[in-house]
Amino acid sequence: MSEFQQARTRMGVQLRQLREASRLSGKELAERLGWQASKVSRIENARQTATVDDIGAWGRAVGAAPEVVEELTEQLTGLLERQDSWRQRHRSGLAALQEDIRDLEARTTLLRAFEPGLVVGLLQTTEYARSVFTRLKRLYNAPDEVDAAIRVRMQRQEILYDQRKRFRFVVPEAVLRYRLAPLDVMCGQLDRLLAVTALPNVEFGVVPFTAPLPSALLNGFWIYDRDQVAVPTRTRNLVLRDPEDITFYERSFEEFCEVAAFREDARAVIVRVLEDLTRQSAE
């Protein structure tokens, strides 16, 4: 077990002890917090990392002393610093990481993402996701949880149908062509994107090869409301909360939106790529 997972396990045990001392069942605590019961179970069993807000809400719900909550918050800060390492995060389990992301998305009203390397996870088909997770498992020596990770990723996608939330995604045309999966899987993935572009609360943009780029395509980034930006690199997931950083990435996102094709224009790009891949598959 990695150092990160050991720390998450210790925190889960401490939180469970606080709940038990207050004579609350997991279900009762979840109801008090307005959570799904499964979230309490995931945190206590070290399958999900709590947030600072989670710790505070948990402490208030069980009547924990302020100094206890403060100590747990300090532990969490150190835990999250270790979690920034992709190697540690993936060794904790592909499915556990997906659950962490799902919880963050559930708290977000407006999600904006620019992804230059692959189809955004919330839009992936099962088989495309399988190809991605298989590569992640090899790259980061992650536990063999591909099926479980896919299951959680597919569950995450239910949030796209929540009309209270908005999603804005932008990818370069190259993402539609990268061979991260067999040709038939890629064709199925493009069909999925055509369907997603019809959702009223989802904006999907494609930067065509012919579009003038506002800047180089370096790292992708995910903007969660105006609270934080996640910038994944090969080894770490940078979580930025400084208002100036958030404003910088918001501006960068809008610059890519200005040169991207949306709605029918985006569909036309997708259809063109799909036709190319279908032709290649038949050769």
PDB file of C-alpha atoms in Angstrom:
ATOM      1  CA  MET A   1       0.000   0.000   0.000  1.00  0.00           C
ATOM      2  CA  SER A   2       1.366   3.432  -0.972  1.00  0.00           C
ATOM      3  CA  GLU A   3       2.119   6.149   1.581  1.00  0.00           C
ATOM      4  CA  PHE A   4      -0.755   8.172   0.149  1.00  0.00           C
ATOM      5  CA  GLN A   5      -3.232   5.320   0.556  1.00  0.00           C
ATOM      6  CA  GLN A   6      -2.025   4.635   4.093  1.00  0.00           C
ATOM      7  CA  ALA A   7      -2.658   8.279   4.998  1.00  0.00           C
ATOM      8  CA  ARG A   8      -6.111   8.180   3.414  1.00  0.00           C
ATOM      9  CA  THR A   9      -6.882   4.971   5.313  1.00  0.00           C
ATOM     10  CA  ARG A  10      -5.877   6.570   8.630  1.00  0.00           C
ATOM     11  CA  MET A  11      -8.108   9.542   7.946  1.00  0.00           C
ATOM     12  CA  GLY A  12     -11.020   7.251   7.079  1.00  0.00           C
ATOM     13  CA  VAL A  13     -10.581   5.399  10.373  1.00  0.00           C
ATOM     14  CA  GLN A  14     -10.522   8.658  12.343  1.00  0.00           C
ATOM     15  CA  LEU A  15     -13.668   9.941  10.661  1.00  0.00           C
ATOM     16  CA  ARG A  16     -15.450   6.637  11.243  1.00  0.00           C
ATOM     17  CA  GLN A  17     -14.498   6.756  14.935  1.00  0.00           C
ATOM     18  CA  LEU A  18     -15.973  10.251  15.205  1.00  0.00           C
ATOM     19  CA  ARG A  19     -19.194   9.048  13.586  1.00  0.00           C
ATOM     20  CA  GLU A  20     -19.438   6.014  15.838  1.00  0.00           C
ATOM     21  CA  ALA A  21     -18.758   8.129  18.935  1.00  0.00           C
ATOM     22  CA  SER A  22     -21.773  10.264  17.987  1.00  0.00           C
ATOM     23  CA  ARG A  23     -23.878   7.066  17.672  1.00  0.00           C
ATOM     24  CA  LEU A  24     -24.775   7.802  14.065  1.00  0.00           C
ATOM     25  CA  SER A  25     -24.956   5.158  11.373  1.00  0.00           C
ATOM     26  CA  GLY A  26     -23.404   5.887   7.996  1.00  0.00           C
ATOM     27  CA  LYS A  27     -26.864   6.348   6.528  1.00  0.00           C
ATOM     28  CA  GLU A  28     -27.917   8.737   9.310  1.00  0.00           C
ATOM     29  CA  LEU A  29     -24.776  10.838   8.885  1.00  0.00           C
ATOM     30  CA  ALA A  30     -25.298  10.985   5.128  1.00  0.00           C
ATOM     31  CA  GLU A  31     -28.876  12.167   5.605  1.00  0.00           C
ATOM     32  CA  ARG A  32     -27.722  14.828   8.050  1.00  0.00           C
ATOM     33  CA  LEU A  33     -25.143  16.058   5.544  1.00  0.00           C
ATOM     34  CA  GLY A  34     -27.375  15.744   2.482  1.00  0.00           C
ATOM     35  CA  TRP A  35     -25.000  13.207   0.918  1.00  0.00           C
ATOM     36  CA  GLN A  36     -25.499   9.832  -0.678  1.00  0.00           C
ATOM     37  CA  ALA A  37     -24.806   7.078   1.865  1.00  0.00           C
ATOM     38  CA  SER A  38     -22.189   5.653  -0.471  1.00  0.00           C
ATOM     39  CA  LYS A  39     -20.046   8.781  -0.045  1.00  0.00           C
ATOM     40  CA  VAL A  40     -19.706   8.227   3.700  1.00  0.00           C
ATOM     41  CA  SER A  41     -18.715   4.628   3.020  1.00  0.00           C
ATOM     42  CA  ARG A  42     -16.174   5.597   0.358  1.00  0.00           C
ATOM     43  CA  ILE A  43     -14.472   8.152   2.611  1.00  0.00           C
ATOM     44  CA  GLU A  44     -14.377   5.853   5.630  1.00  0.00           C
ATOM     45  CA  ASN A  45     -13.028   2.963   3.592  1.00  0.00           C
ATOM     46  CA  ALA A  46     -10.358   5.092   1.874  1.00  0.00           C
ATOM     47  CA  ARG A  47     -11.904   4.831  -1.577  1.00  0.00           C
ATOM     48  CA  GLN A  48     -12.441   8.590  -1.820  1.00  0.00           C
ATOM     49  CA  THR A  49     -10.516  11.576  -0.505  1.00  0.00           C
ATOM     50  CA  ALA A  50     -12.523  13.997   1.612  1.00  0.00           C
ATOM     51  CA  THR A  51     -12.331  17.733   0.916  1.00  0.00           C
ATOM     52  CA  VAL A  52     -11.765  20.507   3.455  1.00  0.00           C
ATOM     53  CA  ASP A  53     -15.501  21.289   3.254  1.00  0.00           C
ATOM     54  CA  ASP A  54     -16.305  17.608   3.829  1.00  0.00           C
ATOM     55  CA  ILE A  55     -14.164  17.542   6.976  1.00  0.00           C
ATOM     56  CA  GLY A  56     -15.810  20.673   8.344  1.00  0.00           C
ATOM     57  CA  ALA A  57     -19.332  19.410   7.622  1.00  0.00           C
ATOM     58  CA  TRP A  58     -18.527  15.976   9.084  1.00  0.00           C
ATOM     59  CA  GLY A  59     -17.127  17.546  12.243  1.00  0.00           C
ATOM     60  CA  ARG A  60     -20.180  19.738  12.777  1.00  0.00           C
ATOM     61  CA  ALA A  61     -22.571  16.857  12.116  1.00  0.00           C
ATOM     62  CA  VAL A  62     -20.950  14.616  14.745  1.00  0.00           C
ATOM     63  CA  GLY A  63     -20.297  17.418  17.243  1.00  0.00           C
ATOM     64  CA  ALA A  64     -16.510  17.111  17.084  1.00  0.00           C
ATOM     65  CA  ALA A  65     -14.380  19.620  19.005  1.00  0.00           C
ATOM     66  CA  PRO A  66     -12.944  22.470  16.883  1.00  0.00           C
ATOM     67  CA  GLU A  67      -9.374  21.373  17.621  1.00  0.00           C
ATOM     68  CA  VAL A  68     -10.149  17.877  16.314  1.00  0.00           C
ATOM     69  CA  VAL A  69     -11.542  19.289  13.076  1.00  0.00           C
ATOM     70  CA  GLU A  70      -8.510  21.574  12.766  1.00  0.00           C
ATOM     71  CA  GLU A  71      -6.131  18.632  13.201  1.00  0.00           C
ATOM     72  CA  LEU A  72      -7.987  16.582  10.581  1.00  0.00           C
ATOM     73  CA  THR A  73      -7.913  19.534   8.195  1.00  0.00           C
ATOM     74  CA  GLU A  74      -4.140  19.809   8.599  1.00  0.00           C
ATOM     75  CA  GLN A  75      -3.808  16.083   7.906  1.00  0.00           C
ATOM     76  CA  LEU A  76      -5.954  16.499   4.813  1.00  0.00           C
ATOM     77  CA  THR A  77      -3.762  19.335   3.519  1.00  0.00           C
ATOM     78  CA  GLY A  78      -0.723  17.074   3.676  1.00  0.00           C
ATOM     79  CA  LEU A  79      -2.705  14.257   2.091  1.00  0.00           C
ATOM     80  CA  LEU A  80      -3.826  16.426  -0.818  1.00  0.00           C
ATOM     81  CA  GLU A  81      -0.239  17.526  -1.452  1.00  0.00           C
ATOM     82  CA  ARG A  82       0.744  13.888  -1.871  1.00  0.00           C
ATOM     83  CA  GLN A  83      -2.340  13.261  -3.987  1.00  0.00           C
ATOM     84  CA  ASP A  84      -1.070  15.768  -6.565  1.00  0.00           C
ATOM     85  CA  SER A  85       1.324  13.065  -7.762  1.00  0.00           C
ATOM     86  CA  TRP A  86      -0.340  11.069 -10.547  1.00  0.00           C
ATOM     87  CA  ARG A  87       1.768   8.058  -9.621  1.00  0.00           C
ATOM     88  CA  GLN A  88       0.378   8.097  -6.075  1.00  0.00           C
ATOM     89  CA  ARG A  89      -3.158   8.825  -7.252  1.00  0.00           C
ATOM     90  CA  HIS A  90      -3.220   5.965  -9.742  1.00  0.00           C
ATOM     91  CA  ARG A  91      -1.591   3.539  -7.330  1.00  0.00           C
ATOM     92  CA  SER A  92      -4.486   4.255  -4.999  1.00  0.00           C
ATOM     93  CA  GLY A  93      -6.739   2.806  -7.666  1.00  0.00           C
ATOM     94  CA  LEU A  94      -8.194   3.900 -10.971  1.00  0.00           C
ATOM     95  CA  ALA A  95     -11.741   3.609  -9.621  1.00  0.00           C
ATOM     96  CA  ALA A  96     -10.952   5.607  -6.468  1.00  0.00           C
ATOM     97  CA  LEU A  97      -9.579   8.445  -8.581  1.00  0.00           C
ATOM     98  CA  GLN A  98     -12.739   8.467 -10.696  1.00  0.00           C
ATOM     99  CA  GLU A  99     -14.848   8.712  -7.534  1.00  0.00           C
ATOM    100  CA  ASP A 100     -12.825  11.704  -6.347  1.00  0.00           C
ATOM    101  CA  ILE A 101     -13.407  13.440  -9.676  1.00  0.00           C
ATOM    102  CA  ARG A 102     -17.113  12.583  -9.654  1.00  0.00           C
ATOM    103  CA  ASP A 103     -17.527  14.226  -6.256  1.00  0.00           C
ATOM    104  CA  LEU A 104     -15.804  17.405  -7.457  1.00  0.00           C
ATOM    105  CA  GLU A 105     -18.005  17.530 -10.557  1.00  0.00           C
ATOM    106  CA  ALA A 106     -21.115  17.115  -8.403  1.00  0.00           C
ATOM    107  CA  ARG A 107     -20.213  20.336  -6.562  1.00  0.00           C
ATOM    108  CA  THR A 108     -19.623  22.251  -9.798  1.00  0.00           C
ATOM    109  CA  THR A 109     -22.248  24.280 -11.641  1.00  0.00           C
ATOM    110  CA  LEU A 110     -20.139  25.414 -14.623  1.00  0.00           C
ATOM    111  CA  LEU A 111     -17.382  23.104 -15.862  1.00  0.00           C
ATOM    112  CA  ARG A 112     -15.055  24.317 -18.609  1.00  0.00           C
ATOM    113  CA  ALA A 113     -12.365  22.064 -20.053  1.00  0.00           C
ATOM    114  CA  PHE A 114      -9.752  22.309 -22.763  1.00  0.00           C
ATOM    115  CA  GLU A 115      -8.258  18.906 -23.582  1.00  0.00           C
ATOM    116  CA  PRO A 116      -5.559  18.682 -26.288  1.00  0.00           C
ATOM    117  CA  GLY A 117      -4.712  14.983 -25.969  1.00  0.00           C
ATOM    118  CA  LEU A 118      -7.836  12.836 -25.755  1.00  0.00           C
ATOM    119  CA  VAL A 119     -11.618  12.910 -25.662  1.00  0.00           C
ATOM    120  CA  VAL A 120     -12.858  14.420 -22.397  1.00  0.00           C
ATOM    121  CA  GLY A 121     -13.685  11.689 -19.867  1.00  0.00           C
ATOM    122  CA  LEU A 122     -17.290  12.819 -19.446  1.00  0.00           C
ATOM    123  CA  LEU A 123     -17.829  12.220 -23.176  1.00  0.00           C
ATOM    124  CA  GLN A 124     -16.010   8.906 -23.612  1.00  0.00           C
ATOM    125  CA  THR A 125     -17.653   5.667 -24.695  1.00  0.00           C
ATOM    126  CA  THR A 126     -17.047   2.504 -22.676  1.00  0.00           C
ATOM    127  CA  GLU A 127     -14.584   1.027 -25.159  1.00  0.00           C
ATOM    128  CA  TYR A 128     -12.674   4.259 -25.683  1.00  0.00           C
ATOM    129  CA  ALA A 129     -12.396   4.574 -21.881  1.00  0.00           C
ATOM    130  CA  ARG A 130     -11.122   0.991 -21.732  1.00  0.00           C
ATOM    131  CA  SER A 131      -8.291   1.855 -24.100  1.00  0.00           C
ATOM    132  CA  VAL A 132      -7.410   4.937 -22.059  1.00  0.00           C
ATOM    133  CA  PHE A 133      -7.463   3.166 -18.688  1.00  0.00           C
ATOM    134  CA  THR A 134      -5.425   0.256 -20.020  1.00  0.00           C
ATOM    135  CA  ARG A 135      -2.688   2.704 -20.983  1.00  0.00           C
ATOM    136  CA  LEU A 136      -2.895   4.492 -17.629  1.00  0.00           C
ATOM    137  CA  LYS A 137      -2.615   1.198 -15.795  1.00  0.00           C
ATOM    138  CA  ARG A 138       0.599   0.382 -17.655  1.00  0.00           C
ATOM    139  CA  LEU A 139       2.066   3.881 -17.408  1.00  0.00           C
ATOM    140  CA  TYR A 140       1.468   4.400 -13.691  1.00  0.00           C
ATOM    141  CA  ASN A 141       1.545   0.774 -12.560  1.00  0.00           C
ATOM    142  CA  ALA A 142      -2.000   1.198 -11.267  1.00  0.00           C
ATOM    143  CA  PRO A 143      -3.994  -1.660  -9.692  1.00  0.00           C
ATOM    144  CA  ASP A 144      -5.942  -3.845 -12.096  1.00  0.00           C
ATOM    145  CA  GLU A 145      -9.269  -2.006 -11.707  1.00  0.00           C
ATOM    146  CA  VAL A 146     -10.031  -1.147 -15.302  1.00  0.00           C
ATOM    147  CA  ASP A 147     -13.614  -2.471 -15.238  1.00  0.00           C
ATOM    148  CA  ALA A 148     -14.384  -0.700 -11.948  1.00  0.00           C
ATOM    149  CA  ALA A 149     -12.885   2.572 -13.226  1.00  0.00           C
ATOM    150  CA  ILE A 150     -14.948   2.366 -16.413  1.00  0.00           C
ATOM    151  CA  ARG A 151     -18.091   1.745 -14.384  1.00  0.00           C
ATOM    152  CA  VAL A 152     -17.517   4.885 -12.283  1.00  0.00           C
ATOM    153  CA  ARG A 153     -16.601   6.941 -15.363  1.00  0.00           C
ATOM    154  CA  MET A 154     -19.864   5.941 -17.025  1.00  0.00           C
ATOM    155  CA  GLN A 155     -21.749   6.846 -13.838  1.00  0.00           C
ATOM    156  CA  ARG A 156     -20.038  10.239 -13.879  1.00  0.00           C
ATOM    157  CA  GLN A 157     -21.606  10.937 -17.264  1.00  0.00           C
ATOM    158  CA  GLU A 158     -25.108  10.993 -15.773  1.00  0.00           C
ATOM    159  CA  ILE A 159     -24.331  14.519 -14.619  1.00  0.00           C
ATOM    160  CA  LEU A 160     -24.491  15.717 -18.249  1.00  0.00           C
ATOM    161  CA  TYR A 161     -28.275  15.341 -18.098  1.00  0.00           C
ATOM    162  CA  ASP A 162     -28.612  17.619 -15.064  1.00  0.00           C
ATOM    163  CA  GLN A 163     -30.058  20.782 -16.597  1.00  0.00           C
ATOM    164  CA  ARG A 164     -28.954  22.824 -13.578  1.00  0.00           C
ATOM    165  CA  LYS A 165     -25.349  22.421 -14.729  1.00  0.00           C
ATOM    166  CA  ARG A 166     -23.467  23.751 -17.755  1.00  0.00           C
ATOM    167  CA  PHE A 167     -20.572  22.148 -19.576  1.00  0.00           C
ATOM    168  CA  ARG A 168     -18.230  23.741 -22.095  1.00  0.00           C
ATOM    169  CA  PHE A 169     -15.631  21.516 -23.761  1.00  0.00           C
ATOM    170  CA  VAL A 170     -13.053  22.427 -26.401  1.00  0.00           C
ATOM    171  CA  VAL A 171     -10.667  20.035 -28.160  1.00  0.00           C
ATOM    172  CA  PRO A 172      -8.402  20.398 -31.216  1.00  0.00           C
ATOM    173  CA  GLU A 173      -9.367  18.395 -34.301  1.00  0.00           C
ATOM    174  CA  ALA A 174      -6.334  16.153 -33.744  1.00  0.00           C
ATOM    175  CA  VAL A 175      -8.032  14.644 -30.668  1.00  0.00           C
ATOM    176  CA  LEU A 176     -10.705  13.219 -32.969  1.00  0.00           C
ATOM    177  CA  ARG A 177      -8.009  11.494 -35.016  1.00  0.00           C
ATOM    178  CA  TYR A 178      -5.494  10.297 -32.414  1.00  0.00           C
ATOM    179  CA  ARG A 179      -5.390   6.485 -32.397  1.00  0.00           C
ATOM    180  CA  LEU A 180      -5.901   5.880 -28.704  1.00  0.00           C
ATOM    181  CA  ALA A 181      -8.277   3.072 -29.656  1.00  0.00           C
ATOM    182  CA  PRO A 182      -8.952   0.777 -32.660  1.00  0.00           C
ATOM    183  CA  LEU A 183     -10.649   2.367 -35.664  1.00  0.00           C
ATOM    184  CA  ASP A 184     -14.064   0.874 -34.938  1.00  0.00           C
ATOM    185  CA  VAL A 185     -13.901   2.206 -31.375  1.00  0.00           C
ATOM    186  CA  MET A 186     -12.870   5.634 -32.661  1.00  0.00           C
ATOM    187  CA  CYS A 187     -15.853   5.666 -35.013  1.00  0.00           C
ATOM    188  CA  GLY A 188     -18.182   4.793 -32.145  1.00  0.00           C
ATOM    189  CA  GLN A 189     -16.618   7.559 -30.078  1.00  0.00           C
ATOM    190  CA  LEU A 190     -17.269  10.129 -32.792  1.00  0.00           C
ATOM    191  CA  ASP A 191     -20.894   8.990 -33.026  1.00  0.00           C
ATOM    192  CA  ARG A 192     -21.136   9.610 -29.281  1.00  0.00           C
ATOM    193  CA  LEU A 193     -19.800  13.144 -29.712  1.00  0.00           C
ATOM    194  CA  LEU A 194     -22.410  13.851 -32.381  1.00  0.00           C
ATOM    195  CA  ALA A 195     -25.109  12.856 -29.897  1.00  0.00           C
ATOM    196  CA  VAL A 196     -23.625  14.928 -27.069  1.00  0.00           C
ATOM    197  CA  THR A 197     -23.568  18.100 -29.174  1.00  0.00           C
ATOM    198  CA  ALA A 198     -27.377  17.980 -29.146  1.00  0.00           C
ATOM    199  CA  LEU A 199     -27.632  18.352 -25.349  1.00  0.00           C
ATOM    200  CA  PRO A 200     -28.886  21.874 -24.498  1.00  0.00           C
ATOM    201  CA  ASN A 201     -26.539  22.375 -21.516  1.00  0.00           C
ATOM    202  CA  VAL A 202     -23.409  21.078 -23.280  1.00  0.00           C
ATOM    203  CA  GLU A 203     -21.233  23.182 -25.596  1.00  0.00           C
ATOM    204  CA  PHE A 204     -18.707  21.141 -27.544  1.00  0.00           C
ATOM    205  CA  GLY A 205     -16.160  22.978 -29.625  1.00  0.00           C
ATOM    206  CA  VAL A 206     -13.559  21.700 -32.081  1.00  0.00           C
ATOM    207  CA  VAL A 207     -10.547  23.751 -33.125  1.00  0.00           C
ATOM    208  CA  PRO A 208     -10.083  22.844 -36.825  1.00  0.00           C
ATOM    209  CA  PHE A 209      -6.621  22.270 -38.258  1.00  0.00           C
ATOM    210  CA  THR A 210      -7.119  25.390 -40.366  1.00  0.00           C
ATOM    211  CA  ALA A 211      -7.884  27.676 -37.399  1.00  0.00           C
ATOM    212  CA  PRO A 212      -5.234  30.174 -36.245  1.00  0.00           C
ATOM    213  CA  LEU A 213      -4.148  29.115 -32.753  1.00  0.00           C
ATOM    214  CA  PRO A 214      -4.077  31.753 -29.993  1.00  0.00           C
ATOM    215  CA  SER A 215      -1.270  29.852 -28.225  1.00  0.00           C
ATOM    216  CA  ALA A 216       0.603  26.550 -28.311  1.00  0.00           C
ATOM    217  CA  LEU A 217      -1.299  23.418 -27.299  1.00  0.00           C
ATOM    218  CA  LEU A 218       0.577  22.507 -24.154  1.00  0.00           C
ATOM    219  CA  ASN A 219      -1.388  21.179 -21.191  1.00  0.00           C
ATOM    220  CA  GLY A 220      -5.102  20.715 -20.894  1.00  0.00           C
ATOM    221  CA  PHE A 221      -6.968  22.378 -18.049  1.00  0.00           C
ATOM    222  CA  TRP A 222     -10.290  22.060 -16.233  1.00  0.00           C
ATOM    223  CA  ILE A 223     -12.021  25.070 -14.645  1.00  0.00           C
ATOM    224  CA  TYR A 224     -14.499  24.251 -11.869  1.00  0.00           C
ATOM    225  CA  ASP A 225     -16.826  27.259 -11.510  1.00  0.00           C
ATOM    226  CA  ARG A 226     -14.500  30.071 -10.409  1.00  0.00           C
ATOM    227  CA  ASP A 227     -13.154  28.045  -7.495  1.00  0.00           C
ATOM    228  CA  GLN A 228     -10.205  26.143  -8.902  1.00  0.00           C
ATOM    229  CA  VAL A 229      -8.376  25.015 -12.027  1.00  0.00           C
ATOM    230  CA  ALA A 230      -6.890  21.550 -12.480  1.00  0.00           C
ATOM    231  CA  VAL A 231      -3.861  21.446 -14.790  1.00  0.00           C
ATOM    232  CA  PRO A 232      -2.668  17.870 -15.315  1.00  0.00           C
ATOM    233  CA  THR A 233       0.940  17.222 -16.300  1.00  0.00           C
ATOM    234  CA  ARG A 234       2.619  13.859 -16.885  1.00  0.00           C
ATOM    235  CA  THR A 235       3.566  13.512 -13.221  1.00  0.00           C
ATOM    236  CA  ARG A 236       1.329  15.853 -11.220  1.00  0.00           C
ATOM    237  CA  ASN A 237      -2.130  17.324 -11.141  1.00  0.00           C
ATOM    238  CA  LEU A 238      -1.710  21.007 -10.348  1.00  0.00           C
ATOM    239  CA  VAL A 239      -4.697  22.436  -8.467  1.00  0.00           C
ATOM    240  CA  LEU A 240      -4.730  26.231  -8.700  1.00  0.00           C
ATOM    241  CA  ARG A 241      -7.012  28.337  -6.495  1.00  0.00           C
ATOM    242  CA  ASP A 242      -5.406  31.766  -6.748  1.00  0.00           C
ATOM    243  CA  PRO A 243      -7.897  34.199  -8.396  1.00  0.00           C
ATOM    244  CA  GLU A 244      -5.210  35.456 -10.799  1.00  0.00           C
ATOM    245  CA  ASP A 245      -4.490  31.897 -11.971  1.00  0.00           C
ATOM    246  CA  ILE A 246      -8.190  31.220 -12.459  1.00  0.00           C
ATOM    247  CA  THR A 247      -8.622  34.437 -14.444  1.00  0.00           C
ATOM    248  CA  PHE A 248      -5.620  33.526 -16.622  1.00  0.00           C
ATOM    249  CA  TYR A 249      -7.094  30.136 -17.547  1.00  0.00           C
ATOM    250  CA  GLU A 250     -10.545  31.594 -18.096  1.00  0.00           C
ATOM    251  CA  ARG A 251      -9.017  33.997 -20.605  1.00  0.00           C
ATOM    252  CA  SER A 252      -7.086  31.176 -22.269  1.00  0.00           C
ATOM    253  CA  PHE A 253     -10.248  29.111 -22.535  1.00  0.00           C
ATOM    254  CA  GLU A 254     -12.161  31.951 -24.172  1.00  0.00           C
ATOM    255  CA  GLU A 255      -9.334  32.460 -26.682  1.00  0.00           C
ATOM    256  CA  PHE A 256      -9.664  28.829 -27.789  1.00  0.00           C
ATOM    257  CA  CYS A 257     -13.446  29.204 -27.932  1.00  0.00           C
ATOM    258  CA  GLU A 258     -13.044  32.157 -30.322  1.00  0.00           C
ATOM    259  CA  VAL A 259     -11.316  29.971 -32.940  1.00  0.00           C
ATOM    260  CA  ALA A 260     -13.303  26.775 -32.295  1.00  0.00           C
ATOM    261  CA  ALA A 261     -16.247  25.494 -34.287  1.00  0.00           C
ATOM    262  CA  PHE A 262     -19.454  24.937 -32.304  1.00  0.00           C
ATOM    263  CA  ARG A 263     -22.861  23.423 -32.935  1.00  0.00           C
ATOM    264  CA  GLU A 264     -23.436  22.623 -36.644  1.00  0.00           C
ATOM    265  CA  ASP A 265     -19.914  23.700 -37.554  1.00  0.00           C
ATOM    266  CA  ALA A 266     -18.482  21.363 -34.924  1.00  0.00           C
ATOM    267  CA  ARG A 267     -20.722  18.564 -36.132  1.00  0.00           C
ATOM    268  CA  ALA A 268     -19.445  19.123 -39.670  1.00  0.00           C
ATOM    269  CA  VAL A 269     -15.850  18.650 -38.478  1.00  0.00           C
ATOM    270  CA  ILE A 270     -16.787  15.493 -36.562  1.00  0.00           C
ATOM    271  CA  VAL A 271     -18.637  14.059 -39.561  1.00  0.00           C
ATOM    272  CA  ARG A 272     -15.665  14.779 -41.828  1.00  0.00           C
ATOM    273  CA  VAL A 273     -13.287  12.972 -39.477  1.00  0.00           C
ATOM    274  CA  LEU A 274     -15.763  10.099 -39.085  1.00  0.00           C
ATOM    275  CA  GLU A 275     -15.950   9.694 -42.842  1.00  0.00           C
ATOM    276  CA  ASP A 276     -12.144   9.613 -43.041  1.00  0.00           C
ATOM    277  CA  LEU A 277     -11.881   6.952 -40.328  1.00  0.00           C
ATOM    278  CA  THR A 278     -14.683   4.878 -41.828  1.00  0.00           C
ATOM    279  CA  ARG A 279     -12.910   4.930 -45.187  1.00  0.00           C
ATOM    280  CA  GLN A 280      -9.617   3.910 -43.578  1.00  0.00           C
ATOM    281  CA  SER A 281     -11.358   1.094 -41.722  1.00  0.00           C
ATOM    282  CA  ALA A 282     -12.730  -0.274 -44.988  1.00  0.00           C
ATOM    283  CA  GLU A 283      -9.355  -0.274 -46.761  1.00  0.00           C
TER     284      GLU A 283
END
